[in-house]
Each structure stands twice: as C-alpha cells, then as structure tokens.
Short mmCIF file of C-alpha atoms and ligand atoms in Angstrom, two decimals:
data_model
loop_
_atom_site.label_atom_id
_atom_site.label_comp_id
_atom_site.label_asym_id
_atom_site.label_seq_id
_atom_site.Cartn_x
_atom_site.Cartn_y
_atom_site.Cartn_z
CA UNK A 1 31.15 16.20 -26.00
CA UNK A 2 30.17 14.68 -22.67
CA UNK A 3 30.75 15.77 -19.09
CA UNK A 4 31.41 13.75 -15.95
CA UNK A 5 27.70 14.19 -15.22
CA UNK A 6 26.84 11.88 -18.11
CA UNK A 7 28.33 8.88 -16.30
CA UNK A 8 26.00 6.43 -14.54
CA UNK A 9 25.97 6.00 -10.77
CA UNK A 10 24.01 3.93 -8.32
CA UNK A 11 21.88 4.57 -5.24
CA UNK A 12 21.59 1.57 -2.96
CA UNK A 13 22.15 -0.75 -5.92
CA UNK A 14 19.70 1.06 -8.21
CA UNK A 15 21.36 2.11 -11.47
CA UNK A 16 20.88 5.76 -12.45
CA UNK A 17 21.89 6.40 -16.07
CA UNK A 18 23.50 9.80 -15.47
CA UNK A 19 24.22 12.32 -12.72
CA UNK A 20 21.68 15.02 -13.52
CA UNK A 21 18.65 14.76 -11.26
CA UNK A 22 15.47 16.78 -11.67
CA UNK A 23 14.83 18.29 -8.22
CA UNK A 24 11.44 17.86 -6.56
CA UNK A 25 9.43 21.08 -6.93
CA UNK A 26 5.94 21.36 -5.47
CA UNK A 27 3.43 22.61 -8.03
CA UNK A 28 5.86 21.92 -10.87
CA UNK A 29 7.28 18.40 -11.05
CA UNK A 30 4.08 16.55 -11.92
CA UNK A 31 4.23 13.53 -14.22
CA UNK A 32 3.94 15.62 -17.42
CA UNK A 33 6.87 17.82 -16.40
CA UNK A 34 8.94 14.84 -15.28
CA UNK A 35 8.32 13.01 -18.57
CA UNK A 36 9.29 16.16 -20.43
CA UNK A 37 12.56 16.60 -18.54
CA UNK A 38 13.26 12.89 -18.84
CA UNK A 39 13.04 13.27 -22.59
CA UNK A 40 15.55 16.09 -22.29
CA UNK A 41 17.91 13.67 -20.56
CA UNK A 42 17.41 13.85 -16.77
CA UNK A 43 18.83 10.68 -15.18
CA UNK A 44 16.43 10.62 -12.22
CA UNK A 45 13.19 12.46 -11.56
CA UNK A 46 11.43 13.07 -8.24
CA UNK A 47 7.74 13.73 -7.60
CA UNK A 48 6.46 16.79 -5.80
CA UNK A 49 6.43 16.24 -2.04
CA UNK A 50 3.56 13.98 -1.00
CA UNK A 51 1.89 14.19 2.40
CA UNK A 52 2.13 11.00 4.47
CA UNK A 53 -1.15 11.90 6.17
CA UNK A 54 -2.79 12.53 2.78
CA UNK A 55 -1.81 9.01 1.72
CA UNK A 56 -3.07 7.43 4.90
CA UNK A 57 -6.40 9.23 4.69
CA UNK A 58 -6.68 8.39 0.96
CA UNK A 59 -6.91 11.97 -0.15
CA UNK A 60 -7.73 11.86 -3.87
CA UNK A 61 -5.27 14.64 -4.84
CA UNK A 62 -2.50 13.00 -2.82
CA UNK A 63 -2.97 9.75 -4.72
CA UNK A 64 -2.55 11.70 -7.95
CA UNK A 65 0.84 12.99 -6.76
CA UNK A 66 2.10 9.41 -6.43
CA UNK A 67 1.10 8.37 -9.96
CA UNK A 68 3.81 8.20 -12.58
CA UNK A 69 4.35 6.82 -16.07
CA UNK A 70 6.63 3.86 -16.77
CA UNK A 71 8.78 6.02 -19.06
CA UNK A 72 9.79 8.12 -16.03
CA UNK A 73 11.82 5.32 -14.46
CA UNK A 74 13.96 5.55 -12.45
CA UNK A 75 11.56 7.72 -10.42
CA UNK A 76 11.50 8.68 -6.74
CA UNK A 77 8.43 9.53 -4.68
CA UNK A 78 9.15 12.19 -2.07
CA UNK A 79 7.27 11.92 1.23
CA UNK A 80 6.82 14.48 3.96
CA UNK A 81 5.49 13.92 7.44
CA UNK A 82 6.53 14.05 11.04
CA UNK A 83 6.14 10.79 12.95
CA UNK A 84 8.08 7.56 12.30
CA UNK A 85 4.94 5.42 12.47
CA UNK A 86 2.99 7.60 10.06
CA UNK A 87 5.88 7.83 7.61
CA UNK A 88 6.51 4.08 7.78
CA UNK A 89 2.83 3.41 7.07
CA UNK A 90 2.77 5.91 4.20
CA UNK A 91 5.87 4.27 2.72
CA UNK A 92 4.18 0.85 2.85
CA UNK A 93 1.07 2.26 1.15
CA UNK A 94 3.16 3.68 -1.69
CA UNK A 95 5.10 0.45 -2.09
CA UNK A 96 2.01 -1.77 -1.98
CA UNK A 97 0.52 -0.01 -4.98
CA UNK A 98 0.48 -1.95 -8.22
CA UNK A 99 3.00 0.46 -9.71
CA UNK A 100 5.93 0.94 -7.37
CA UNK A 101 8.48 3.76 -7.58
CA UNK A 102 12.18 2.92 -7.74
CA UNK A 103 13.11 5.10 -4.75
CA UNK A 104 11.51 6.79 -1.77
CA UNK A 105 12.83 10.22 -0.79
CA UNK A 106 12.28 11.96 2.55
CA UNK A 107 11.67 15.69 2.67
CA UNK A 108 13.66 17.15 5.54
CA UNK A 109 14.06 20.64 4.12
CA UNK A 110 10.74 22.23 3.18
CA UNK A 111 10.54 25.65 4.93
CA UNK A 112 6.86 26.37 4.13
CA UNK A 113 4.84 27.03 7.26
CA UNK A 114 1.98 24.74 6.26
CA UNK A 115 4.49 21.86 6.35
CA UNK A 116 6.74 22.87 9.26
CA UNK A 117 4.01 23.71 11.78
CA UNK A 118 3.09 20.02 11.83
CA UNK A 119 6.75 19.14 12.54
CA UNK A 120 7.59 18.03 8.97
CA UNK A 121 10.06 19.33 6.36
CA UNK A 122 12.84 21.46 7.85
CA UNK A 123 11.30 21.13 11.33
CA UNK A 124 11.95 17.40 11.12
CA UNK A 125 15.45 18.06 9.76
CA UNK A 126 16.14 20.23 12.81
CA UNK A 127 15.31 17.35 15.15
CA UNK A 128 18.08 14.94 14.27
CA UNK A 129 16.94 12.09 16.53
CA UNK A 130 13.37 12.15 15.22
CA UNK A 131 14.58 12.50 11.62
CA UNK A 132 16.74 9.40 12.10
CA UNK A 133 13.77 7.53 13.59
CA UNK A 134 11.61 8.52 10.61
CA UNK A 135 14.34 7.39 8.22
CA UNK A 136 14.68 4.08 10.05
CA UNK A 137 10.90 3.52 9.86
CA UNK A 138 10.79 4.24 6.13
CA UNK A 139 13.89 2.11 5.47
CA UNK A 140 12.21 -0.65 7.49
CA UNK A 141 9.22 -0.50 5.16
CA UNK A 142 11.20 -0.14 1.95
CA UNK A 143 14.22 -2.40 2.29
CA UNK A 144 12.28 -5.73 2.41
CA UNK A 145 10.82 -4.63 -0.93
CA UNK A 146 14.26 -3.80 -2.30
CA UNK A 147 13.56 -0.05 -2.56
CA UNK A 148 16.35 2.33 -1.49
CA UNK A 149 15.49 5.41 0.59
CA UNK A 150 17.09 8.83 0.08
CA UNK A 151 16.73 12.09 2.01
CA UNK A 152 16.81 15.73 0.98
CA UNK A 153 18.17 18.11 3.57
CA UNK A 154 19.12 21.78 4.03
CA UNK A 155 21.98 23.41 5.95
CA UNK A 156 19.85 23.70 9.06
CA UNK A 157 17.24 26.05 10.43
CA UNK A 158 19.48 29.14 10.44
CA UNK A 159 22.77 29.91 8.66
CA UNK A 160 24.41 30.34 12.09
CA UNK A 161 23.57 26.82 13.23
CA UNK A 162 24.02 24.32 10.41
CA UNK A 163 23.26 20.73 11.42
CA UNK A 164 23.57 19.11 7.99
CA UNK A 165 26.75 17.15 8.76
CA UNK A 166 25.32 15.61 11.91
CA UNK A 167 21.95 14.98 10.25
CA UNK A 168 23.49 13.33 7.17
CA UNK A 169 25.57 10.99 9.38
CA UNK A 170 22.55 9.97 11.41
CA UNK A 171 20.51 9.38 8.27
CA UNK A 172 23.25 7.19 6.83
CA UNK A 173 23.31 5.18 10.08
CA UNK A 174 19.53 4.76 9.74
CA UNK A 175 20.02 3.19 6.31
CA UNK A 176 19.54 6.10 3.91
CA UNK A 177 21.25 5.30 0.58
CA UNK A 178 21.89 8.86 -0.70
CA UNK A 179 21.56 12.41 0.56
CA UNK A 180 20.49 15.41 -1.52
CA UNK A 181 22.00 18.53 0.00
CA UNK A 182 20.54 22.02 -0.50
CA UNK A 183 22.98 24.22 1.40
CA UNK A 184 20.68 27.08 2.31
CA UNK A 185 19.20 27.39 5.79
CA UNK A 186 15.42 27.18 6.19
CA UNK A 187 15.23 30.88 7.12
CA UNK A 188 16.79 31.72 3.74
CA UNK A 189 14.07 29.92 1.80
CA UNK A 190 15.51 30.21 -1.75
CA UNK A 191 17.41 33.48 -1.28
CA UNK A 192 21.15 34.08 -1.26
CA UNK A 193 23.91 31.87 -2.57
CA UNK A 194 23.89 28.15 -1.82
CA UNK A 195 27.00 27.40 0.26
CA UNK A 196 28.48 24.30 -1.37
CA UNK A 197 31.42 24.33 1.04
CA UNK A 198 28.90 22.86 3.43
CA UNK A 199 27.97 20.29 0.78
CA UNK A 200 31.68 19.35 0.75
CA UNK A 201 31.58 18.76 4.50
CA UNK A 202 28.59 16.48 4.10
CA UNK A 203 30.37 14.60 1.28
CA UNK A 204 33.33 14.04 3.59
CA UNK A 205 31.13 12.92 6.49
CA UNK A 206 29.18 10.14 4.76
CA UNK A 207 30.01 7.31 2.41
CA UNK A 208 26.71 7.28 0.49
CA UNK A 209 26.39 9.43 -2.67
CA UNK A 210 25.62 13.11 -2.09
CA UNK A 211 23.57 15.01 -4.67
CA UNK A 212 24.21 18.76 -4.64
CA UNK A 213 21.22 21.07 -5.03
CA UNK A 214 21.28 24.85 -5.24
CA UNK A 215 22.14 27.42 -7.93
CA UNK A 216 22.60 24.91 -10.75
CA UNK A 217 21.98 27.38 -13.59
CA UNK A 218 24.67 26.52 -16.14
CA UNK A 219 27.51 24.10 -16.85
CA UNK A 220 29.96 26.81 -15.78
CA UNK A 221 28.38 26.99 -12.31
CA UNK A 222 27.82 23.23 -12.15
CA UNK A 223 31.49 22.57 -12.78
CA UNK A 224 32.44 24.84 -9.89
CA UNK A 225 29.91 23.17 -7.56
CA UNK A 226 31.23 19.73 -8.48
CA UNK A 227 34.84 20.76 -7.89
CA UNK A 228 34.05 22.59 -4.66
CA UNK A 229 31.82 19.91 -3.14
CA UNK A 230 32.99 16.58 -4.52
CA UNK A 231 29.30 15.64 -4.90
CA UNK A 232 28.41 12.56 -6.93
CA UNK A 233 25.53 14.18 -8.82
CA UNK A 234 23.66 17.47 -9.22
CA UNK A 235 20.03 18.53 -9.04
CA UNK A 236 18.54 20.97 -11.51
CA UNK A 237 15.71 23.02 -9.97
CA UNK A 238 14.91 26.67 -10.81
CA UNK A 239 17.59 26.65 -13.49
CA UNK A 240 15.55 24.15 -15.52
CA UNK A 241 12.35 26.21 -15.44
CA UNK A 242 11.70 27.38 -18.98
CA UNK A 243 15.13 25.99 -19.86
CA UNK A 244 15.09 22.21 -20.26
CA UNK A 245 18.20 22.70 -22.42
CA UNK A 246 20.08 23.11 -19.15
CA UNK A 247 19.99 19.32 -18.84
CA UNK A 248 21.72 18.95 -22.23
CA UNK A 249 24.26 21.60 -21.24
CA UNK A 250 25.10 19.75 -18.02
CA UNK A 251 25.39 16.37 -19.75
CA UNK A 252 27.47 17.77 -22.59
CA UNK A 253 29.70 19.89 -20.35
CA UNK A 254 29.54 23.02 -22.48
CA UNK A 255 27.63 26.28 -22.53
CA UNK A 256 24.68 26.43 -24.90
CA UNK A 257 22.89 29.41 -26.39
CA UNK A 258 19.14 29.49 -25.87
CA UNK A 259 17.50 28.00 -28.96
CA UNK A 260 15.51 30.09 -31.46
CA UNK A 261 12.06 31.18 -30.31
CA UNK A 262 10.45 28.65 -32.68
CA UNK A 263 12.29 25.82 -30.90
CA UNK A 264 11.27 27.11 -27.47
CA UNK A 265 7.63 27.38 -28.59
CA UNK A 266 7.68 23.87 -30.04
CA UNK A 267 9.07 22.56 -26.75
CA UNK A 268 6.43 24.44 -24.77
CA UNK A 269 3.71 22.96 -26.98
CA UNK A 270 5.09 19.50 -26.28
CA UNK A 271 4.97 20.16 -22.53
CA UNK A 272 1.41 21.47 -22.90
CA UNK A 273 0.37 18.37 -24.83
CA UNK A 274 1.85 16.14 -22.11
CA UNK A 275 0.01 18.10 -19.42
CA UNK A 276 -3.22 17.71 -21.38
CA UNK A 277 -2.81 13.93 -21.47
CA UNK A 278 -2.88 13.86 -17.66
CA UNK A 279 -4.94 16.86 -16.63
CA UNK A 280 -7.30 17.44 -19.55
CA UNK A 281 -7.33 20.65 -21.62
CA UNK A 282 -8.69 23.06 -19.02
CA UNK A 283 -6.38 22.20 -16.14
CA UNK A 284 -3.42 21.94 -18.51
CA UNK A 285 -4.10 25.44 -19.87
CA UNK A 286 -4.06 26.84 -16.33
CA UNK A 287 -1.08 24.75 -15.20
CA UNK A 288 1.15 25.87 -18.10
CA UNK A 289 0.77 29.61 -17.33
CA UNK A 290 3.85 30.01 -15.16
CA UNK A 291 5.89 28.02 -17.69
CA UNK A 292 4.85 30.52 -20.39
CA UNK A 293 6.58 33.26 -18.43
CA UNK A 294 9.70 31.17 -17.80
CA UNK A 295 10.00 29.97 -21.40
CA UNK A 296 9.38 33.30 -23.11
CA UNK A 297 11.24 35.64 -20.78
CA UNK A 298 14.60 35.47 -22.69
CA UNK A 299 12.90 36.41 -25.99
CA UNK A 300 11.66 39.81 -27.17
CA UNK A 301 7.97 38.89 -26.94
CA UNK A 302 5.85 42.06 -26.57
CA UNK A 303 4.25 42.39 -23.13
CA UNK A 304 0.72 42.55 -24.56
CA UNK A 305 1.20 39.21 -26.35
CA UNK A 306 2.75 37.59 -23.26
CA UNK A 307 -0.25 38.79 -21.25
CA UNK A 308 -2.68 37.46 -23.87
CA UNK A 309 -0.97 34.06 -23.67
CA UNK A 310 -1.04 33.92 -19.87
CA UNK A 311 -4.72 34.77 -19.72
CA UNK A 312 -5.80 32.58 -22.62
CA UNK A 313 -8.99 30.84 -21.54
CA UNK A 314 -8.89 27.67 -23.55
CA UNK A 315 -6.46 25.12 -24.84
CA UNK A 316 -6.95 25.54 -28.57
CA UNK A 317 -6.83 29.33 -28.33
CA UNK A 318 -3.51 29.05 -26.47
CA UNK A 319 -2.03 26.69 -29.07
CA UNK A 320 -3.05 29.11 -31.82
CA UNK A 321 -1.73 32.17 -29.99
CA UNK A 322 1.62 30.45 -29.45
CA UNK A 323 1.69 29.62 -33.16
CA UNK A 324 1.27 33.31 -34.00
CA UNK A 325 4.39 34.38 -32.10
CA UNK A 326 6.94 36.08 -34.36
CA UNK A 327 9.45 33.53 -35.60
CA UNK A 328 7.23 30.65 -34.55
CA UNK A 329 6.26 27.97 -37.07
CA UNK A 330 2.53 28.70 -37.09
CA UNK A 331 -0.13 26.77 -35.17
CA UNK A 332 1.02 23.27 -34.29
CA UNK A 333 -1.25 20.26 -34.32
CA UNK A 334 -1.09 18.89 -30.79
C1 FMN B 1 8.80 26.20 -6.52
C2 FMN B 1 9.69 25.26 -5.76
C3 FMN B 1 9.16 24.13 -5.16
C4 FMN B 1 9.98 23.26 -4.43
N1 FMN B 1 9.44 22.12 -3.90
C5 FMN B 1 10.25 21.24 -3.26
C6 FMN B 1 9.73 19.99 -2.77
O1 FMN B 1 8.54 19.67 -2.92
N2 FMN B 1 10.59 19.17 -2.12
C7 FMN B 1 11.91 19.48 -1.94
O2 FMN B 1 12.65 18.69 -1.35
N3 FMN B 1 12.42 20.62 -2.42
C8 FMN B 1 11.63 21.49 -3.07
N4 FMN B 1 12.16 22.64 -3.60
C9 FMN B 1 13.62 22.90 -3.48
C10 FMN B 1 14.37 22.45 -4.74
O3 FMN B 1 14.27 21.04 -4.90
C11 FMN B 1 15.86 22.86 -4.69
O4 FMN B 1 16.49 22.19 -3.65
C12 FMN B 1 16.03 24.37 -4.49
O5 FMN B 1 15.20 25.09 -5.38
C13 FMN B 1 17.49 24.80 -4.66
O6 FMN B 1 17.93 24.66 -5.97
P1 FMN B 1 18.06 25.93 -6.99
O7 FMN B 1 18.79 27.02 -6.25
O8 FMN B 1 18.85 25.33 -8.14
O9 FMN B 1 16.67 26.33 -7.36
C14 FMN B 1 11.36 23.53 -4.30
C15 FMN B 1 11.89 24.67 -4.91
C16 FMN B 1 11.08 25.53 -5.63
C17 FMN B 1 11.71 26.74 -6.29
#
C-alpha cells in the first residue's frame, strides 16, 4: 500500500523522491540521525539550525553542523541569523564548500531566547520586511549556484496576531521556493494543538509548495492535516523520535503497530553505530541517551534497567546492556 505522501514533488526544480520531510531539530538531526531516517524512507532531511555568525567566524562546532554524507541527499542546511548581509555571506560560505547541500532553509520560527534576542528565528519572522530582505540576500547568493532556498515559519509571535500569510507572500516574492509552516505561535513554543487551518490559508496565499509541520504523529493525523491544509508535503518532528517507523506509516498510508522490542533495540543499535562513526564512542554514548528513553518508552522495560542504560558510561557496556533486554536478541556486534 502507498499513500499520496509517497509521490515525488519538486522544490525550485529540485526533485524530492517523496513528501515526508524530516524536520530540523536542534540537538537531534545530526548527520547520523538524518542518515538513519533517510534509510527509513524520509524524502528530504534538514540539518539542525546553523548560526550564520558561527559560519562567518569559522566556529569549529558550527562547521560540523554543516557537514553531511552523500547518502543524505537531497539535504537542506538550515541557517539562522538576523541581517541580510550576514545571512547572504553565510549562504555563500556554505555553498562555496567542496560539498554543497541541495537546498538552503531559513529559520524564521525558533522561539528560543538565545536565538531571538539577537533578532533571529521568530524575531526575524515577526519583522516581515527584514525577513524578506534576508530571504532576498540568501536567494541572491544561492540562485546563481542553482540552489533553491526555502523558509520555515510559525503562525506569528502570538496566537492573537498571526502574520504567517503576509510573511509567506513576502518570502515568495523574495524568491523562496517552498515554505514549511509550523502553525503554532512563538509564545506557544511546542505546546497546544498546531492550527492547520492557518496552514491552509498559507497554502491558498502562495503558489510555491507548502510543507506542513506540527503534530504529525500517525497516518491518521497526517491524513487529516493533508485534507485540512492542502499542503504538498509533511514534516515529521517529535512524532519520529524513538519511532522511525512513523515514516513507513506515512508513506504506506496505514497505521502500524510498534515493532517487537527486539526490532526496536536492533534499530537503536544501528543508530548508535551511525553516531559512533561520526562522533566516536564516547560522544555517541552520551548523544544516544535521550533516544533510549524515546525508543524504550512504549515497552515494559523495568525502570531500573532503563536507568542503567541511560547512565551507561561506555559504548561497549551500553551495547551489551541493550542486548540483555528481555526479548532482545543478545549483544549485537556493532
Ligand atoms: C527538540 C526540537 C528542536 C527543534 N529545532 C528546530 C530547528 O533547529 N529549526 C526549526 O526550524 N525547527 C525546529 N524545531 C521545530 C520542529 O522542526 C517542528 O516544526 C515542531 O516540532 C512541530 O512539529 P511537531 O509538533 O510534529 O513536533 C524543533 C523542535 C524540537 C522538538
């Protein structure tokens, strides 16, 4: 069985093999996670948000955020910043690297204070004229290199004053080739229901593809969001955490039971092995901790064992402890 989400679409001439996009998530969507979700079928993956200033000042960690593996393609790099000149320069730096992403995405929705106090994220989204100028600067840097630019927006700063329709129109005029719409206001952070009626208004206001983000937890919900909004594609975010099978469910268009614990553990070990390739065993063991909670939460794993796993000090000990879980297949060679 396949769903309408399994059909290809295009963003500014770039072919995307299906309509399930892995949402950018800071602290989560590193290359290992993106490769993992790609293997589970995601049609497009996006990096964590990358600071334009960090790129310009050659911050070592920032450079790491921009790295990706060829198998991730098509891949988007998401930038955040405030000023058109700075964002245009950061875009050029990313696109002058030997390995160039397929898309650049602008973050106009991040509500975290560290980002907004500098005028970036949702603060930039609230200032429609400056957001359009930033988009025009980034498009100016990217279009001669044949790279489409997308933007990810929220409803607005507060639920009472949504500006998404106006913002999306101005971004389209500035040359943005697709808009990802997360219909929660900045003051809501990630709380409450995403209002996809507002996504529908954005869809009607622009002619570029709109990607709906917010509350994509199952095919059942996804189907409603698609019908309600008329969006071209969907983004999986929190719903995919610990549940990469969500991607299969969305592509197949049918509900799926969670797999047996042994399957979940095997998948987790694969993710851990991918993280180790990039981060080395120690960082990978720390990085995977929150995923342990997400993956194991639907299963009757005793609290003491879950705690032991989350506090496991070294890579091999973690692999062995996972292998000892009831119903698991024993220690895996990874
Ligand atoms: C931990 C976390 C980190 C996020 N980081 C980013 C980010 O870097 N850039 C961005 O545009 N959105 C970010 N988001 C927002 C998601 O991409 C998505 O729009 C949001 O979670 C709504 O979808 P959901 O309700 O399905 O989770 C983040 C969300 C979460 C939960």
